[in-house]
Amino acid sequence: MIEQGMEKEIINKKKKVLEFRHVSAYYKERSARKKVLDDVSFSLYEGEIVGLLGESGSGKSTLCKCVLGLLKECEGIVTHYTERPQMVFQDPYGSLNPRKTIGWILEEPLRVRKMGTKEERKARVLEMLETVHLSEELYSRYPRELSGGQRQRVSLAQALLTGTKFILLDEALSALDVTVQAQMIRLLKELQEKQNLCYLFVSHDLDVVSQICDRVLFIKDGKVIETTGAIESK
Ligand SMILES: Nc1ncnc2c1ncn2[C@@H]1O[C@H](COP(=O)(O)OP(=O)(O)O)[C@@H](O)[C@H]1O
Ligand SMILES: [Mg+2]
């Protein structure tokens, strides 16, 4: 006999990527424990872009930390069904080693996992630069020689090179100007469709969220208060 939940998933034919069940999170403040996430439950599926929309201080980044397992004071059940998610940062500058070239940086995880020969790793990285619409010339450049938008594409390339299907973007586009933002949105959508990726797209900006997301989780004071399908204004 098939359990009801399973049956539902077979019908949907969507693979679950992540599940939060009754997750609460706390920060310690002096002797007190401050509740920052309050009984949050939701699931993410392969091939969907889900927005996490809420005001500053509502708990979005804390929720990301729980996804990544970076918060000690986290109660409830967080289940990953695929490889660990990768993060694309708002300002990847801090996460890119300033003394190494983009090629070296992107090859690093492949080197660590001893994937392929030197030539094969280089070829893989050059191909990935093309995938995120960056010129091959950037291979031998340093992070400081790139624009903010280019650095963000490098960060995305870094995430994709791990082979993950699940990418977290915490206010990733907030620092970019509108034109670069629009290019990045197009790229993210293109990659998502081609590779069946799942994004958790965190933002305080309804406009951006409505341009990119299939579904939205609204968060307020640490509670996910509403979930919707596609936003009407799309
Ligand atoms: N390291 C921390 N220690 C204590 N309180 C924190 C810490 N980080 C965030 N907070 C508090 O938790 C709440 C949610 O923060 P955060 O998850 O960063 O919100 P958002 O990303 O939505 O702006 C805020 O009230 C914030 O001040
Ligand atoms: Mg935040």
Coordinates of C-alpha atoms and ligand atoms in Angstrom, one line a residue, residues 25-29 34-37 52-65 71 170-171 202-204 219 221-222, ligand 1:
A25 CA 15.8 29.0 15.6
Y26 CA 17.2 31.1 18.4
Y27 CA 20.0 33.5 19.1
K28 CA 21.5 33.9 22.5
E29 CA 21.2 37.4 23.9
K34 CA 15.6 35.1 21.4
K35 CA 13.3 33.2 19.0
V36 CA 14.0 34.3 15.5
L37 CA 12.4 31.5 13.5
L52 CA 11.5 33.9 0.4
L53 CA 10.1 37.4 0.8
G54 CA 10.1 39.5 3.9
E55 CA 11.2 42.8 5.5
S56 CA 14.7 43.3 6.9
G57 CA 15.0 41.5 10.2
S58 CA 12.2 39.1 9.5
G59 CA 14.5 36.0 9.7
K60 CA 15.4 35.3 6.0
S61 CA 19.2 35.0 6.5
T62 CA 18.6 33.0 9.7
L63 CA 16.4 30.5 7.7
C64 CA 19.3 30.3 5.2
K65 CA 21.7 29.4 8.0
L71 CA 23.1 27.5 13.3
D170 CA 20.4 35.5 -0.1
E171 CA 19.7 39.0 -1.4
V202 CA 15.7 35.4 -0.8
S203 CA 14.8 39.0 -1.2
H204 CA 13.0 42.0 0.4
I219 CA 8.1 35.6 6.2
D221 CA 8.7 38.0 12.5
G222 CA 10.2 34.6 12.0
Ligands
LIG1 N1 24.1 36.7 15.3 C1 22.9 37.2 15.8 N2 22.8 37.3 17.1 C2 21.6 37.8 17.6 N3 20.6 38.2 16.9 C3 20.7 38.1 15.5 C4 21.9 37.6 14.9 N4 21.7 37.6 13.6 C5 20.4 38.1 13.4 N5 19.8 38.4 14.5 C6 18.5 39.0 14.7 O1 17.6 38.0 14.2 C7 16.5 38.6 13.5 C8 16.4 38.1 12.0 O2 17.6 38.4 11.4 P1 18.0 38.0 9.9 O3 17.7 36.5 9.8 O4 19.3 38.4 9.6 O5 16.9 38.8 9.1 P2 16.8 39.2 7.5 O6 17.8 38.4 6.8 O7 15.4 38.9 7.1 O8 17.1 40.6 7.4 C9 16.7 40.1 13.6 O9 16.0 40.6 14.6 C10 18.2 40.2 13.9 O10 18.5 41.3 14.6

